[in-house]
Short mmCIF file of C-alpha atoms and ligand atoms in Angstrom, two decimals:
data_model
loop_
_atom_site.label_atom_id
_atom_site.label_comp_id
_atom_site.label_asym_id
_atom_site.label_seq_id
_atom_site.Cartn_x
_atom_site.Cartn_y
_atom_site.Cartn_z
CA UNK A 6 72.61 -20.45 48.56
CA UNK A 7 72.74 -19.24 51.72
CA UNK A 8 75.86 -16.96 51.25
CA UNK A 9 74.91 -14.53 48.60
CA UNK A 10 71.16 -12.26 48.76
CA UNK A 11 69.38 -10.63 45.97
CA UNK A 12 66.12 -8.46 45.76
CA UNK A 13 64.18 -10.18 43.17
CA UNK A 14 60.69 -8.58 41.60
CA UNK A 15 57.94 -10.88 43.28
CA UNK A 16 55.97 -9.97 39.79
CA UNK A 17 58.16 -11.28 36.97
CA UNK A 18 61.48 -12.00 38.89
CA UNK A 19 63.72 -10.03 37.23
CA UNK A 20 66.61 -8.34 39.55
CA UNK A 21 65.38 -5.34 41.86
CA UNK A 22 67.21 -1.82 41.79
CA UNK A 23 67.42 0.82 44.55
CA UNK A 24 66.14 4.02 43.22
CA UNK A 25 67.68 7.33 44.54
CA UNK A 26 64.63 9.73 42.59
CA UNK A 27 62.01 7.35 44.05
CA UNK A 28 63.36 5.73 47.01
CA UNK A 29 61.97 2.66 46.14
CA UNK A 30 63.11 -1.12 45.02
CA UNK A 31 62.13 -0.66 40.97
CA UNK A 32 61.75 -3.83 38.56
CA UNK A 33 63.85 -2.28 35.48
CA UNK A 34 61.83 -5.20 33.55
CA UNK A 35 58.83 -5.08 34.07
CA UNK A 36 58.74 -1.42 35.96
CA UNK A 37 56.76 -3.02 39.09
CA UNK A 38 58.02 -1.02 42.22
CA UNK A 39 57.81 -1.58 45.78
CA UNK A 40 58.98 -0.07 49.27
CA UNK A 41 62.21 -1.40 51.21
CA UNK A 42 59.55 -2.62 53.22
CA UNK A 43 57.41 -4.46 51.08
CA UNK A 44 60.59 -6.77 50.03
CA UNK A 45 61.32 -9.44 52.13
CA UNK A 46 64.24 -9.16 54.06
CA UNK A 47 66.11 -12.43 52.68
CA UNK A 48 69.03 -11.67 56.01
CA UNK A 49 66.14 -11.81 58.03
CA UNK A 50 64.63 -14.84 56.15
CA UNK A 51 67.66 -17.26 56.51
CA UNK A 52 67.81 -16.25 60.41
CA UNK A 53 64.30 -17.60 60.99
CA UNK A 54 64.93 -20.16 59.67
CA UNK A 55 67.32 -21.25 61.79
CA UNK A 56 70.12 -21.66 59.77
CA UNK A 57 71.88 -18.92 62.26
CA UNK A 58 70.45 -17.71 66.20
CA UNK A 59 68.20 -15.18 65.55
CA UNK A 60 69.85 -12.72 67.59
CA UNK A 61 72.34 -12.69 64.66
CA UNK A 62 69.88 -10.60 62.98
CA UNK A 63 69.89 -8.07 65.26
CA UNK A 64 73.60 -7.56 65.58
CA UNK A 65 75.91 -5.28 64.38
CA UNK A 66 79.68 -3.21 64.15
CA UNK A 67 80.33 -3.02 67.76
CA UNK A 68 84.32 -1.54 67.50
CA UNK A 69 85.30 -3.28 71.39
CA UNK A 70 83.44 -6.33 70.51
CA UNK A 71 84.24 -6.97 67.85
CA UNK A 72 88.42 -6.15 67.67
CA UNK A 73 89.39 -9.46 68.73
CA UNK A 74 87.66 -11.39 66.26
CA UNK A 75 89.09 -9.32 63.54
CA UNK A 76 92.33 -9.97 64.03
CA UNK A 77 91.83 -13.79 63.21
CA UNK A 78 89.33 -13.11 60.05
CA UNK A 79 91.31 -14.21 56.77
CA UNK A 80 90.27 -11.75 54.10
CA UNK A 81 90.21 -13.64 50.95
CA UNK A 82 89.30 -13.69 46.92
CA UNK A 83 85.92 -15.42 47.27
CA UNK A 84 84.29 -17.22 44.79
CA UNK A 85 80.28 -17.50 44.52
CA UNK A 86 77.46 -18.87 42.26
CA UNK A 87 75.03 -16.53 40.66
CA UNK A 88 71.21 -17.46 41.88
CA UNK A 89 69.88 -16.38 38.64
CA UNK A 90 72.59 -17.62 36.17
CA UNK A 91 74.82 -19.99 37.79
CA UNK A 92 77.71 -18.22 36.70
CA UNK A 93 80.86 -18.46 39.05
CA UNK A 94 81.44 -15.27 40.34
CA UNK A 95 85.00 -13.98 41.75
CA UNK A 96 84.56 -11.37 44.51
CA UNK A 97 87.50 -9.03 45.70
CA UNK A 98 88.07 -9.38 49.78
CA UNK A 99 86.23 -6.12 50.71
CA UNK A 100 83.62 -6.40 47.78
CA UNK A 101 80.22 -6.66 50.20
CA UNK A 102 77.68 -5.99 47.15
CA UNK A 103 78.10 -6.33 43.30
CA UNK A 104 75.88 -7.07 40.24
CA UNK A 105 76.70 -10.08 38.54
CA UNK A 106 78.87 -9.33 35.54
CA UNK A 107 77.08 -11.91 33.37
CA UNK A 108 73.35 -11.11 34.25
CA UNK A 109 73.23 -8.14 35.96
CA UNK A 110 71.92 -9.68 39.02
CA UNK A 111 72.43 -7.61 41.67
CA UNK A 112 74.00 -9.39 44.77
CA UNK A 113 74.61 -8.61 48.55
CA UNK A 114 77.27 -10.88 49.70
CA UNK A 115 75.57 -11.83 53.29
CA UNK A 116 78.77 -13.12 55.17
CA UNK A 117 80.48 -10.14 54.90
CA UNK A 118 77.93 -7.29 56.15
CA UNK A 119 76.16 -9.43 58.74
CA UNK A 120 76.81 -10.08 62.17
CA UNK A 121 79.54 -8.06 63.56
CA UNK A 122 80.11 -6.51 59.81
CA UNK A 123 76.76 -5.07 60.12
CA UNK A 124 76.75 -1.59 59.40
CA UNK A 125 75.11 0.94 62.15
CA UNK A 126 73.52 3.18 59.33
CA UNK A 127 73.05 3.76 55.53
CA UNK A 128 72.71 7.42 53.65
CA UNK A 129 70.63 5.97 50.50
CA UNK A 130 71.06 6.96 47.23
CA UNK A 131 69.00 10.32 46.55
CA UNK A 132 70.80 11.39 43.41
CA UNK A 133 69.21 10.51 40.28
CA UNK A 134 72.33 8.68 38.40
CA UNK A 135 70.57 10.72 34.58
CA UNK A 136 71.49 13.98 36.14
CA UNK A 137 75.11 13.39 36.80
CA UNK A 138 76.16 14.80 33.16
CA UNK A 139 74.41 18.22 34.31
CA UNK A 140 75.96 18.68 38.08
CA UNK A 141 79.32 17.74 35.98
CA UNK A 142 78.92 19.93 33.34
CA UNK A 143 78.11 22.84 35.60
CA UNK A 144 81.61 21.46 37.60
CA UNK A 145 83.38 21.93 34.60
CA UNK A 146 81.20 25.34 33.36
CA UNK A 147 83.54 27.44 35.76
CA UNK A 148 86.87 25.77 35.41
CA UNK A 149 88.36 28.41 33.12
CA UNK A 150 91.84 26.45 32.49
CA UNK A 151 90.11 23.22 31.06
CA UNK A 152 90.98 22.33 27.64
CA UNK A 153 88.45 23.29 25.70
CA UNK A 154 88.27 19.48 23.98
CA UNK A 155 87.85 17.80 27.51
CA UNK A 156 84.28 17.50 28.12
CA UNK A 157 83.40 16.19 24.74
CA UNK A 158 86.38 13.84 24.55
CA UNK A 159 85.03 12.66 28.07
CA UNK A 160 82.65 9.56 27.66
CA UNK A 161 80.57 9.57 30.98
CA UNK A 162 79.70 6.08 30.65
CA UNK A 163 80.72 3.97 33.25
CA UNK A 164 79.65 6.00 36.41
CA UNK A 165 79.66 3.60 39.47
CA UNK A 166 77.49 3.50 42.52
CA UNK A 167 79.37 2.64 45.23
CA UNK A 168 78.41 2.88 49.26
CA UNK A 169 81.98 3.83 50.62
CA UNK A 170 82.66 2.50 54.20
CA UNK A 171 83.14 4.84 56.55
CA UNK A 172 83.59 5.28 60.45
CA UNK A 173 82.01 8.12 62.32
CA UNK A 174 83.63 9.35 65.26
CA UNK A 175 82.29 10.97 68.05
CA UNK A 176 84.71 12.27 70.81
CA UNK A 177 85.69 14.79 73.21
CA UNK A 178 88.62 17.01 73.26
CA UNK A 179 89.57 18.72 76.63
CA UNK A 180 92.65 20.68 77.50
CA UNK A 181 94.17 24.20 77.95
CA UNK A 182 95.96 26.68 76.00
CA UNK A 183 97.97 29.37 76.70
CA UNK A 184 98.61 32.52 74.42
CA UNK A 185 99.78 35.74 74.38
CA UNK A 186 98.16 38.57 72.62
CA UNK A 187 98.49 42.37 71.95
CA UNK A 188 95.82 45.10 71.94
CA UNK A 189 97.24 48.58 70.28
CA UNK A 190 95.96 52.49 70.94
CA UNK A 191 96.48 55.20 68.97
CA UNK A 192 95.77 58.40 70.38
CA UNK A 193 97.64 62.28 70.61
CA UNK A 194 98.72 64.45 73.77
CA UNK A 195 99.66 67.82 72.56
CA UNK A 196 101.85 67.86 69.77
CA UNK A 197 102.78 64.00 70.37
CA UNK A 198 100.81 60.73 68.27
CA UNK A 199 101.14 58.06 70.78
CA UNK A 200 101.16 54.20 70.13
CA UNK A 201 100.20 52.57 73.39
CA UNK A 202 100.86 48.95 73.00
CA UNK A 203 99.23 46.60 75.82
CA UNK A 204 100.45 42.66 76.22
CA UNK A 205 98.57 40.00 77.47
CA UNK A 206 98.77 36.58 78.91
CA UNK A 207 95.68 34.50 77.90
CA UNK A 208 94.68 31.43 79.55
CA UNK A 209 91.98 29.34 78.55
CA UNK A 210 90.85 26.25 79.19
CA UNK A 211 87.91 24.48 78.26
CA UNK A 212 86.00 20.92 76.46
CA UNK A 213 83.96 20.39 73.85
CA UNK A 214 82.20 17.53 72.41
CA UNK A 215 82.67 16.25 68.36
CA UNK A 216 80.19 14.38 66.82
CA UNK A 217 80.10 12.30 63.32
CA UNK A 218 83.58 13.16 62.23
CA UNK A 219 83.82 11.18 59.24
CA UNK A 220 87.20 8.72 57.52
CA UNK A 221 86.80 6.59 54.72
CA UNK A 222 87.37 3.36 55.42
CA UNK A 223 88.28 2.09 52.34
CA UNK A 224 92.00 1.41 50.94
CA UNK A 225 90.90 2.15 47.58
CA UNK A 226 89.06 4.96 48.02
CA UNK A 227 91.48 8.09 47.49
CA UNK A 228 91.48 9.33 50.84
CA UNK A 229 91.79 13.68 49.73
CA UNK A 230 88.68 12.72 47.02
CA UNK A 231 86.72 11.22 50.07
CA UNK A 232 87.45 13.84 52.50
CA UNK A 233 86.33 16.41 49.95
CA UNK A 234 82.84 14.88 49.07
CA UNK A 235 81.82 16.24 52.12
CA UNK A 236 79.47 17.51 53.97
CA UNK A 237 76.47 14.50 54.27
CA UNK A 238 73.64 15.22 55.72
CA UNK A 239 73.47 13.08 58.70
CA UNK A 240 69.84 13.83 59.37
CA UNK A 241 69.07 11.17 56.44
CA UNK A 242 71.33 7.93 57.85
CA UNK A 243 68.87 4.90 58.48
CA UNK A 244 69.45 1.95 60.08
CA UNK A 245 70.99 -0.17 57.53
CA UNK A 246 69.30 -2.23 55.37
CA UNK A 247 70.48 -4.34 52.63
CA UNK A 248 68.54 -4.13 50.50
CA UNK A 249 69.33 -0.35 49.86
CA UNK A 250 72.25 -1.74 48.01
CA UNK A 251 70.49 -3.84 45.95
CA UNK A 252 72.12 -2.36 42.54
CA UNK A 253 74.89 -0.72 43.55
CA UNK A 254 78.42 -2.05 44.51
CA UNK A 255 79.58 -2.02 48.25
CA UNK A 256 82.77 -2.46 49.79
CA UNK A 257 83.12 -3.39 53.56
CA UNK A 258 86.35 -1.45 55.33
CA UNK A 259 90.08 -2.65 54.93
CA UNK A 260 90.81 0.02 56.92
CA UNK A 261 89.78 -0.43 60.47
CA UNK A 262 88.78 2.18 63.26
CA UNK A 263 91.91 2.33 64.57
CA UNK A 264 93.97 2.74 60.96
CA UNK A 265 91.84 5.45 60.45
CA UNK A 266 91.88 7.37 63.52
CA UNK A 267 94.97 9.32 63.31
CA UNK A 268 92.94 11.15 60.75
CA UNK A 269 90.19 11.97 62.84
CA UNK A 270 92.54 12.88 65.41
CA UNK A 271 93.96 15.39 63.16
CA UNK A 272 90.35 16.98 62.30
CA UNK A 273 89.26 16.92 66.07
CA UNK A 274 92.73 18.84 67.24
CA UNK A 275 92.84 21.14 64.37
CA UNK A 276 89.36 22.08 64.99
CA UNK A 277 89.70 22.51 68.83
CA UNK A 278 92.95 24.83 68.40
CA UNK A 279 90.81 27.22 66.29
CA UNK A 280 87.94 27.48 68.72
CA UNK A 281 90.54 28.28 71.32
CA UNK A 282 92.20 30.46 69.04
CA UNK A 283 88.83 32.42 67.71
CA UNK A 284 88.48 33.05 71.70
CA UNK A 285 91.53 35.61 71.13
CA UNK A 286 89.86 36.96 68.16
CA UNK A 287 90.19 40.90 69.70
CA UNK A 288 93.90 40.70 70.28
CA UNK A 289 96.70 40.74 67.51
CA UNK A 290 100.03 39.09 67.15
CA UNK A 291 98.59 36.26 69.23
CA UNK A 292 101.22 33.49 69.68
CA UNK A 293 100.01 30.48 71.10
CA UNK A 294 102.72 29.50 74.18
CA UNK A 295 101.75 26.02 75.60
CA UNK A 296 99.13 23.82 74.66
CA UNK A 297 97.34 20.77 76.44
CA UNK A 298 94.98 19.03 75.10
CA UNK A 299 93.85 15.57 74.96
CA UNK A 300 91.19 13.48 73.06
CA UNK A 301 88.75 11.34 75.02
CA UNK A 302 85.69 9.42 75.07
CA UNK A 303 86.07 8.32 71.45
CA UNK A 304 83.50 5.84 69.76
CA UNK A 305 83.32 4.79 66.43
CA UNK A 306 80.02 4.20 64.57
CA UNK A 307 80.45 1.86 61.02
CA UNK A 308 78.45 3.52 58.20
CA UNK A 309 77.97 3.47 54.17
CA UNK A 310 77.45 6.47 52.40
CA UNK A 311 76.71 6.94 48.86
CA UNK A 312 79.05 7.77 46.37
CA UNK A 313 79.08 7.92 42.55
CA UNK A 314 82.37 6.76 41.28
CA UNK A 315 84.12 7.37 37.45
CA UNK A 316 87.12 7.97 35.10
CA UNK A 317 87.79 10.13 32.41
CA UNK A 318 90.16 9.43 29.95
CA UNK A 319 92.22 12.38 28.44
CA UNK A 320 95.45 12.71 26.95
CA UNK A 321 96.51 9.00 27.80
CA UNK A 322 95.50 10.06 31.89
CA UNK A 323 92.83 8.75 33.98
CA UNK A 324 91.21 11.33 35.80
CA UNK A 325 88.89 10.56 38.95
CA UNK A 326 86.23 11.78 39.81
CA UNK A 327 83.65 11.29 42.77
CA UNK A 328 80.29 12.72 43.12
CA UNK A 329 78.24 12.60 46.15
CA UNK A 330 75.42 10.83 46.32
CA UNK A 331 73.36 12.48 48.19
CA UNK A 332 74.02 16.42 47.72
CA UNK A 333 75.82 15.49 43.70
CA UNK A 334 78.64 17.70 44.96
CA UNK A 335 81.04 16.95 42.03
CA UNK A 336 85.16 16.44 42.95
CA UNK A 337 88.34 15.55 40.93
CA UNK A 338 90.91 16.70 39.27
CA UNK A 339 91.34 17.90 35.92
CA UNK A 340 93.58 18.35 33.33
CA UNK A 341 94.88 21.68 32.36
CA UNK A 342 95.79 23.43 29.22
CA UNK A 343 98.59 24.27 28.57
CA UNK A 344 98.31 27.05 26.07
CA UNK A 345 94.84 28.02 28.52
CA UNK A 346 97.30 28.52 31.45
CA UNK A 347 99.73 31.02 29.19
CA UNK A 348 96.93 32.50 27.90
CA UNK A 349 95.56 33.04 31.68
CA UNK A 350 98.91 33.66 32.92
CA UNK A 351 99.44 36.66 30.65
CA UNK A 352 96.19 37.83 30.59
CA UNK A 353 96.47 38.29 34.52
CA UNK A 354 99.79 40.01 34.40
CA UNK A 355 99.10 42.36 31.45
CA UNK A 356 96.17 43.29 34.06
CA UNK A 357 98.44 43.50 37.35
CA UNK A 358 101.18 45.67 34.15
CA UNK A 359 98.47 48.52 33.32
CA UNK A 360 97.23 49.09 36.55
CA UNK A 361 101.04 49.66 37.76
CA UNK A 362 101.13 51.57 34.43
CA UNK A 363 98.10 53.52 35.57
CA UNK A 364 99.58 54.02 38.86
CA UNK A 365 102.63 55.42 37.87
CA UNK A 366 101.09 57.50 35.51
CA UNK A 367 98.54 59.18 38.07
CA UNK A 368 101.73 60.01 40.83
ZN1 ZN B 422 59.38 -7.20 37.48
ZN1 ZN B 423 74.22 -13.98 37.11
#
């Protein structure tokens, strides 16, 4: 079936997995591994033979290219047949890799990360899924307000792989700002202490370039868990590969570049104003006065980065929680105690109470 790709072990043919602690395709069956290399690239495969041009292959996300024909694409439930076990398998719109829920198969579906779905790059895996339960742990080791029953009620069983869509902007952001700023003197003539206040008008103006400012892409992805995995380090993106996802689950974007770049926007200008701000950094009381600047030059690269998905369960909630996938920085929320936060509450102000009471006591 032309439509659906899976990394099978060319020793006993049971399904391939991607590795993070290796880096390499590993038969879970009979433990045979081999590079990304060594696998055949099925994509690659099915272009040869003819069954597409061959430039196909070659292809990928090109944002001006590529708007038009977005607009027309249907997104739709799909439905596909397992290679290994012929079960019918129902795949969500965005869903671009899954394992088969019946075999445990692991399946790239072709149609929609090919072509002009074709990711520019791919962070792989480098966390080692078995030492999740420690990086969470030590998340949880410094939360002092967490029930004390959480982490043991918490089953850590269904933790998720999942490479996250996401668009990487690079732009420029040019303008001018105008402040006004105060330096202040102290200093004494005879029997006088002077204050000599001095006010300024500060002009600057000035560009700078961003790079790699990254948005989810993803609908279902909760966008303030997403922006706080961060930092990646971009250093490790490779040109995408399919077969890195052989394993895991991947979702092509619902959210296209321009849905999503209103929130880049909003990174790029925030972070411009404070490096036009820091350049007051000597005067006080500064008051910014008029401000001009403008975004330009923006391009959008399409990328998946790794991300380790899962839910706790606690006092009839779901908590989520994302780890990243590359660094294991651990986010989420979690549930507070009640009786912890009293408890912390008073504790605090019984400490703020005695050293007022020592205070008082020492005037
Ligand atoms: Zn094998
Ligand atoms: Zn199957």
């Amino acid at each position: 079936m032309d439509n659906i790709a899976e990394q099978k072990c060319p020793a006993c043919g049971a399904p391939l997995v991607f590795k993070p602690e290796s880096g390499l395709l590993e038969c879970e069956f009979c433990g045979s591994a081999f590079t990304i290399e060594h696998i055949e690239d099925s994509l690659k495969e099915e272009a040869a033979a003819g069954q597409q041009p061959a430039e196909a292959g070659n292809e990928e996300f090109d944002w001006g290219s590529f708007k038009d024909q977005l607009e027309d694409e249907q997104m739709e439930i799909a439905v596909y047949n397992c290679n290994s076990c012929g079960a019918e398998i129902m795949a969500e719109p965005t869903t671009a890799a899954m394992r088969c829920p019946y075999c445990d198969n692991n399946i790239v579906l072709n149609e929609r990360i090919k072509g002009g779905l074709k990711p520019n790059g791919v962070i792989p895996f480098k966390i080692d899924p078995k030492s999740l339960p420690d990086a969470i742990k030590r998340f949880y080791g410094n939360k002092p307000l967490l029930p004390r029953d959480f982490f043991s009620a918490n089953k850590l069983g269904n933790v998720q792989g999942v490479y996250v869509p996401f668009w990487m902007y690079n732009c420029r952001v040019d303008g001018s700002m105008e402040m006004r700023g105060t330096t202040v003197r102290h200093y004494t003539q005879g029997q006088y202490n002077c204050t000599e206040t001095s006010y300024y008008q500060l002009d600057r103006e000035g560009g700078m370039a961003f790079e790699r400012i990254p948005v989810d892409g993803s609908e279902k992805m909760p966008d303030d868990l997403m922006d706080s995995i961060e930092p990646f380090d971009y250093s490790e993106l490779v040109p995408f590969d399919h077969r890195y996802l052989a394993g895991y689950v991947a979702d092509r974007f619902d959210y296209d570049p321009d849905d999503c770049l209103p929130r880049a926007t909003n990174r790029v200008m925030n972070s411009a104003d404070e490096v036009f701000r820091s350049t007051a950094a000597e005067f006080g009381d500064v008051q910014v006065t008029h401000r001009n600047l403008n975004l330009h030059d923006t391009a959008v690269k399409y990328v998946m980065l790794p991300v380790y998905l899962f839910t706790c369960k606690y006092g009839g909630k779901d908590y989520r929680y994302a780890v990243n996938g590359q660094t294991g920085k651990v986010v989420g929320d979690l549930p507070i105690s009640k009786g912890k936060t009293l408890a912390w509450f008073f504790g605090t102000f019984a400490a703020v109470a005695a050293v007022v009471a020592t205070f008082l006591y020492l005037l």
